[in-house]
Amino acid sequence: MYLIALNKYSTCRGKGKFLVVALFIQCSLMAQVNTLSVSNVQTPYAFPVAGKMASATFFYDSKDAAVVRIAATAFVADVKSVIGKQLNLSPDAAVPGEYAIVAGTIGHSSYIDDLVKNNKLNISGIENQWERFSITILNPATTVTKKILIIAGSDPRGTAFGIFHLSKLIGVSPWVWWADALPKKMRQLFISGSYMSAEPSVKYRGIFINDEDWGLQPWAAKTFEPAVGDIGPKTYAKVFELLLRLRANLIWPAMHECTKSFFTIAGNGKCAEDYAIIIGSSHAEPMLRSNTGEWDVKTKGDFNYVTNRDSVYKYWEDRVKESKGINAMYSMGMRGVHDSKMEGVKDAKDAVPLLHTIFKDQRNLLSQYINKDVTKVPQVFTAYKEVLEIYDNGLKLPDDVTLVWPDDNYGYIQRLNNEDETKRSGGSGVYYHASYWGRPHDYLWISTTNPALIQEEMMKAFENGSNRLWVLNVGDIKPLEYNIEMFMDMAHDAKPFKEKGYAKKHLLQWITYLFGKGKATNIQSLLREYYQLAFERRPEFMGWSQTEPTTKTNYTTFNHFFYGDEAQKRISRYQEIENKVKALRKQMLPKDAAAFYQLVYYPVVGASLMNKKFLYRDKSYLYAKQNRLSAPDYAQLSKAAYDSIIMETDYFNDQLSGGKWKHMMSFKPRNLPVFHAPDLPQINITRAATWALAPEGMVTSDSSLLRGNDILKLPSFDNLNRQQYFIDVFLTENKVVDWTATSSAPWIRLSINSGKLSTDFGKKQMRVYVTVDWNKIPKQATFAGHLKFEGEGKQLTVALTGSNYNLNEVKGFVENNGYVSMHASHYSRQVKKPHGDWQLLPGLGYTGEALQSNIGPVNNTALMKDTNWIRRNSSYAEYDFYTFFTDNAAVTVFTLPTHPLNNSYSMRYALSVDEGPLQLLDFRTFGRSEEWKQNVLSNRASKQVPISFLNKGKHRLRIYAVDPGVILDAILIDLGGLKNAYGVIKETKAAATRKSAD
């Protein structure tokens, strides 16, 4: 038996007392809490859905909403997929037989209404509520009927949600069709307990199908719905069922030029009505119009409300007339034909009076054709891109219209409510991207938005009061399955997501449900690493190229020669999760194979291969400059990674689930350069010197430094950082070389001290790691030694130097070869003052745990610019660090590129060293500046502060909380030795208690 405990409250309460009915026991002794459980073993109080001795019949009222019939039919199919038995399904209002499941909407189901009328069913908790339901087991004392399982909905969607709640309880995932996530088989199904749902946290919850050109549209047109040749009612029926299973209620339909308008395809509108899905339209599509397919400039003129008002007005009027009687939500305002600026205005200020006129005209249409009381018609206005600037120039939005705040297309919400905006009767919402086409670069291929970021941003919005509407841009739906479910779970019930770091738990729950407890932890760990690596750089951004305009790919900025070979470390991290996912694939049960491939294997392997394609290409280029004979090997590895992406995508389309998903997956959306075969360099190796060395820190391309009797050196060692460095031994000629390495002192340790280089693939170079045995080190302030490499009659020497520092006086962070590296979450102490504080934020940032400023309401935000006020009133995190030399320095602080909470704030924090002058920093960006582009491509913002004359010895860095929502990730102090790196540089923390190298 497994148990789903969903709430603490009993469903059997009425006016503070338990309801007791003589002939009905509504809640058994084992169900005195709001809990449902399913088992394959019968108990005295359990309801037999399907058992050896008896099975239930599913009843609904034929006069109820169509969505109830649809959900009931789906549930019967779900039961069959679990138990192998087909339940009877009946539209009769009467309920004969021993065991019956009855689903109905209050006021629309005669049987449920009779139970309520006769005081046999208590609905006081859900009646007249939004999308709520209760599930209760009744035990009539009659000879005909023994048990009845009642699913009562406050409205038709509530009833459907209740039915699909049972489906999920018996093991049927919302992704049973969309990701072939098949349920575990059971011999019998018994349900116990009772349940009453809470009101959804967010009223309107939905998806926007967008950029469907390479997935959903060709798949629907060619594979799933060829008779229509487009995204038609057969496809939308599957989409709408998914939304119901996810407890969502809204869609913005696909609207690109490749897709016919939703309302122009027969059956689409009726399908939405049957499934009780609210139809809306995107931020650029007012009045339910799909401009790209429906506005014809040749016949209608310019889409310009200044010069062509009558034509545009009639265009909107025709659709409003057509939409009368459907469940719709209307986007208000006006932009260009497709995601472009409004025509006919000079600037944002000029657009304000025109939009006021447009609002008036649009609302007159709604009042004339939909509801005389226009405030009762759901309306939204999305302040997307340039529209936010118009809004800030004095646009007055009707108070009942929902104000929708967008993210910046890369997961960072641009702004939320100020105090006045929280009071609007229309409330506010969020339009959020998990997929995007546009500047500075698309991410349309695989799901790469970190769940921890989604939680942080959306819960920030929720706590701010933006809970009327949440819409997620999902691209083609696939392969964003997990992001979609997490988003909808949060929208339906935000309470558990108030816990910082809850995304980690949610992911484990999702995996456990799909694939079982035995494999869940392993899958969770590799998916968390997958999202972490993608957070540092999405696979689609690995070409260091941009679009609109589109540029060629470039070499990455991952460092191959410092910090232990930053690029190779990234390759190795990807290789580790790739190995794990391939091993797990072989262990999956046959029923889970297709789902595992779609939900785990393809995105993980695809991301790994994309990174290898570029990082191996970089190595080929850089190693060729060093005359390494291995350079062509890396070119081959790069090309092989590209070929493997094609192979895996072909499998997805042509073989997975018997070809069900043919044309769904494209590995090259928009055919951008990042998806092309790698642009490999011309490799010309000067075949001389037979073999050579490249110690860590050596970037030179002058091969003369790598041969002969030149003395090479490694960066310095010290007993506080306990470094590890590498030395590459490589061929420059087509020969076999046996090499050996000897050290000048017993304290020098090598990972290997001999090897053979050959011209075989992958054997043309070897990496030797060098560390120090600190138990054997000379007891002196500085020490030195060397390594001798010999082979083929040649000898090369690598010098080593190091320092012993006094461990007793050094604590916290320490200098390492001219720099200090700190994780923001690893502060030495936090000092709290009246203004704000710093809170740990698990799961975010390059470091995996960030520090977020938590600022309460501020009466006078002008004071937040006063450094004297900040020093006296703001809480700060303090970091102890130690330097070994006197010199100038520069402090760089890395944050997540979040945006101000609202227009009262900015993105400021303050910094001081050794209680020196306070420097106020602000990483706020405006519009699509070059700074913003680089920030979102790397998921990082940085600010640097010069510090003149930093003495040798102890220091303290303080970072003060100023504005809310600042998320600190990492801090670097350059003392003259910092080299370029893309990612996190390992912390330089004193290793006073370490006995060996890390």
PDB file of N, CA and C in Angstrom, residues 792-833:
ATOM      1  N   GLU A 792      63.054   8.718 -25.033  1.00  0.00           N
ATOM      2  CA  GLU A 792      63.637   8.853 -26.362  1.00  0.00           C
ATOM      3  C   GLU A 792      64.900   9.713 -26.358  1.00  0.00           C
ATOM      4  N   GLY A 793      65.676   9.568 -25.272  1.00  0.00           N
ATOM      5  CA  GLY A 793      66.935  10.296 -25.205  1.00  0.00           C
ATOM      6  C   GLY A 793      66.805  11.767 -24.883  1.00  0.00           C
ATOM      7  N   LYS A 794      65.638  12.208 -24.496  1.00  0.00           N
ATOM      8  CA  LYS A 794      65.416  13.618 -24.183  1.00  0.00           C
ATOM      9  C   LYS A 794      64.985  13.757 -22.733  1.00  0.00           C
ATOM     10  N   GLN A 795      65.334  14.867 -22.113  1.00  0.00           N
ATOM     11  CA  GLN A 795      64.981  15.128 -20.724  1.00  0.00           C
ATOM     12  C   GLN A 795      64.383  16.527 -20.600  1.00  0.00           C
ATOM     13  N   LEU A 796      63.261  16.617 -19.904  1.00  0.00           N
ATOM     14  CA  LEU A 796      62.635  17.918 -19.624  1.00  0.00           C
ATOM     15  C   LEU A 796      62.442  18.048 -18.119  1.00  0.00           C
ATOM     16  N   THR A 797      62.638  19.259 -17.621  1.00  0.00           N
ATOM     17  CA  THR A 797      62.558  19.505 -16.182  1.00  0.00           C
ATOM     18  C   THR A 797      61.413  20.465 -15.890  1.00  0.00           C
ATOM     19  N   VAL A 798      60.664  20.146 -14.832  1.00  0.00           N
ATOM     20  CA  VAL A 798      59.572  21.016 -14.364  1.00  0.00           C
ATOM     21  C   VAL A 798      59.876  21.421 -12.933  1.00  0.00           C
ATOM     22  N   ALA A 799      59.985  22.705 -12.701  1.00  0.00           N
ATOM     23  CA  ALA A 799      60.319  23.215 -11.374  1.00  0.00           C
ATOM     24  C   ALA A 799      59.070  23.349 -10.509  1.00  0.00           C
ATOM     25  N   LEU A 800      59.233  23.075  -9.209  1.00  0.00           N
ATOM     26  CA  LEU A 800      58.175  23.223  -8.208  1.00  0.00           C
ATOM     27  C   LEU A 800      58.662  24.141  -7.113  1.00  0.00           C
ATOM     28  N   THR A 801      57.798  25.044  -6.679  1.00  0.00           N
ATOM     29  CA  THR A 801      58.093  25.890  -5.522  1.00  0.00           C
ATOM     30  C   THR A 801      56.885  25.901  -4.609  1.00  0.00           C
ATOM     31  N   GLY A 802      57.109  26.221  -3.344  1.00  0.00           N
ATOM     32  CA  GLY A 802      55.994  26.252  -2.414  1.00  0.00           C
ATOM     33  C   GLY A 802      56.308  27.014  -1.156  1.00  0.00           C
ATOM     34  N   SER A 803      55.268  27.187  -0.327  1.00  0.00           N
ATOM     35  CA  SER A 803      55.404  27.949   0.915  1.00  0.00           C
ATOM     36  C   SER A 803      54.695  27.222   2.043  1.00  0.00           C
ATOM     37  N   ASN A 804      55.294  27.333   3.235  1.00  0.00           N
ATOM     38  CA  ASN A 804      54.671  26.884   4.479  1.00  0.00           C
ATOM     39  C   ASN A 804      54.246  28.119   5.257  1.00  0.00           C
ATOM     40  N   TYR A 805      52.964  28.244   5.543  1.00  0.00           N
ATOM     41  CA  TYR A 805      52.489  29.384   6.301  1.00  0.00           C
ATOM     42  C   TYR A 805      52.078  28.940   7.694  1.00  0.00           C
ATOM     43  N   ASN A 806      52.027  29.894   8.611  1.00  0.00           N
ATOM     44  CA  ASN A 806      51.633  29.613   9.986  1.00  0.00           C
ATOM     45  C   ASN A 806      50.130  29.339  10.031  1.00  0.00           C
ATOM     46  N   LEU A 807      49.757  28.091  10.275  1.00  0.00           N
ATOM     47  CA  LEU A 807      48.346  27.702  10.245  1.00  0.00           C
ATOM     48  C   LEU A 807      47.540  28.339  11.361  1.00  0.00           C
ATOM     49  N   ASN A 808      48.175  28.656  12.464  1.00  0.00           N
ATOM     50  CA  ASN A 808      47.440  29.128  13.636  1.00  0.00           C
ATOM     51  C   ASN A 808      46.854  30.513  13.438  1.00  0.00           C
ATOM     52  N   GLU A 809      47.491  31.353  12.667  1.00  0.00           N
ATOM     53  CA  GLU A 809      47.015  32.728  12.525  1.00  0.00           C
ATOM     54  C   GLU A 809      46.156  32.953  11.291  1.00  0.00           C
ATOM     55  N   VAL A 810      45.955  31.920  10.478  1.00  0.00           N
ATOM     56  CA  VAL A 810      45.194  32.075   9.239  1.00  0.00           C
ATOM     57  C   VAL A 810      43.894  31.283   9.324  1.00  0.00           C
ATOM     58  N   LYS A 811      42.777  31.979   9.212  1.00  0.00           N
ATOM     59  CA  LYS A 811      41.473  31.342   9.188  1.00  0.00           C
ATOM     60  C   LYS A 811      40.641  31.964   8.067  1.00  0.00           C
ATOM     61  N   GLY A 812      39.604  31.226   7.640  1.00  0.00           N
ATOM     62  CA  GLY A 812      38.757  31.746   6.572  1.00  0.00           C
ATOM     63  C   GLY A 812      39.391  31.515   5.218  1.00  0.00           C
ATOM     64  N   PHE A 813      39.231  32.497   4.343  1.00  0.00           N
ATOM     65  CA  PHE A 813      39.735  32.380   2.973  1.00  0.00           C
ATOM     66  C   PHE A 813      41.160  32.925   2.890  1.00  0.00           C
ATOM     67  N   VAL A 814      41.953  32.338   1.987  1.00  0.00           N
ATOM     68  CA  VAL A 814      43.352  32.727   1.884  1.00  0.00           C
ATOM     69  C   VAL A 814      43.727  32.959   0.427  1.00  0.00           C
ATOM     70  N   GLU A 815      44.763  33.709   0.240  1.00  0.00           N
ATOM     71  CA  GLU A 815      45.289  33.948  -1.098  1.00  0.00           C
ATOM     72  C   GLU A 815      45.854  32.662  -1.690  1.00  0.00           C
ATOM     73  N   ASN A 816      45.680  32.494  -2.968  1.00  0.00           N
ATOM     74  CA  ASN A 816      46.243  31.353  -3.696  1.00  0.00           C
ATOM     75  C   ASN A 816      46.818  31.872  -5.010  1.00  0.00           C
ATOM     76  N   ASN A 817      48.127  31.984  -5.073  1.00  0.00           N
ATOM     77  CA  ASN A 817      48.787  32.428  -6.296  1.00  0.00           C
ATOM     78  C   ASN A 817      48.198  33.732  -6.848  1.00  0.00           C
ATOM     79  N   GLY A 818      47.923  34.650  -5.942  1.00  0.00           N
ATOM     80  CA  GLY A 818      47.510  35.973  -6.380  1.00  0.00           C
ATOM     81  C   GLY A 818      46.023  36.197  -6.516  1.00  0.00           C
ATOM     82  N   TYR A 819      45.204  35.352  -5.895  1.00  0.00           N
ATOM     83  CA  TYR A 819      43.757  35.589  -5.913  1.00  0.00           C
ATOM     84  C   TYR A 819      43.121  34.903  -4.714  1.00  0.00           C
ATOM     85  N   VAL A 820      41.898  35.325  -4.400  1.00  0.00           N
ATOM     86  CA  VAL A 820      41.077  34.700  -3.355  1.00  0.00           C
ATOM     87  C   VAL A 820      39.722  34.384  -3.975  1.00  0.00           C
ATOM     88  N   SER A 821      39.211  33.199  -3.732  1.00  0.00           N
ATOM     89  CA  SER A 821      37.905  32.787  -4.267  1.00  0.00           C
ATOM     90  C   SER A 821      37.000  32.361  -3.121  1.00  0.00           C
ATOM     91  N   MET A 822      35.771  32.890  -3.126  1.00  0.00           N
ATOM     92  CA  MET A 822      34.819  32.613  -2.051  1.00  0.00           C
ATOM     93  C   MET A 822      33.436  32.333  -2.617  1.00  0.00           C
ATOM     94  N   HIS A 823      32.732  31.401  -2.023  1.00  0.00           N
ATOM     95  CA  HIS A 823      31.313  31.223  -2.286  1.00  0.00           C
ATOM     96  C   HIS A 823      30.552  32.172  -1.367  1.00  0.00           C
ATOM     97  N   ALA A 824      29.591  32.883  -1.904  1.00  0.00           N
ATOM     98  CA  ALA A 824      28.865  33.874  -1.111  1.00  0.00           C
ATOM     99  C   ALA A 824      28.152  33.253   0.081  1.00  0.00           C
ATOM    100  N   SER A 825      27.696  32.006  -0.082  1.00  0.00           N
ATOM    101  CA  SER A 825      26.957  31.350   1.001  1.00  0.00           C
ATOM    102  C   SER A 825      27.853  30.928   2.155  1.00  0.00           C
ATOM    103  N   HIS A 826      29.176  30.961   1.955  1.00  0.00           N
ATOM    104  CA  HIS A 826      30.119  30.517   2.986  1.00  0.00           C
ATOM    105  C   HIS A 826      30.705  31.713   3.736  1.00  0.00           C
ATOM    106  N   TYR A 827      29.858  32.608   4.174  1.00  0.00           N
ATOM    107  CA  TYR A 827      30.328  33.777   4.910  1.00  0.00           C
ATOM    108  C   TYR A 827      30.880  33.366   6.272  1.00  0.00           C
ATOM    109  N   SER A 828      31.738  34.182   6.799  1.00  0.00           N
ATOM    110  CA  SER A 828      32.313  33.913   8.122  1.00  0.00           C
ATOM    111  C   SER A 828      31.318  34.212   9.221  1.00  0.00           C
ATOM    112  N   ARG A 829      30.517  35.239   9.004  1.00  0.00           N
ATOM    113  CA  ARG A 829      29.491  35.602   9.979  1.00  0.00           C
ATOM    114  C   ARG A 829      28.487  36.525   9.298  1.00  0.00           C
ATOM    115  N   GLN A 830      27.325  36.639   9.906  1.00  0.00           N
ATOM    116  CA  GLN A 830      26.333  37.597   9.417  1.00  0.00           C
ATOM    117  C   GLN A 830      25.926  38.500  10.563  1.00  0.00           C
ATOM    118  N   VAL A 831      25.939  39.780  10.316  1.00  0.00           N
ATOM    119  CA  VAL A 831      25.548  40.758  11.325  1.00  0.00           C
ATOM    120  C   VAL A 831      24.215  41.352  10.911  1.00  0.00           C
ATOM    121  N   LYS A 832      23.213  41.162  11.760  1.00  0.00           N
ATOM    122  CA  LYS A 832      21.869  41.617  11.426  1.00  0.00           C
ATOM    123  C   LYS A 832      21.583  42.980  12.030  1.00  0.00           C
ATOM    124  N   LYS A 833      21.005  43.834  11.191  1.00  0.00           N
ATOM    125  CA  LYS A 833      20.603  45.173  11.604  1.00  0.00           C
ATOM    126  C   LYS A 833      19.159  45.386  11.148  1.00  0.00           C
TER     127      LYS A 833
END
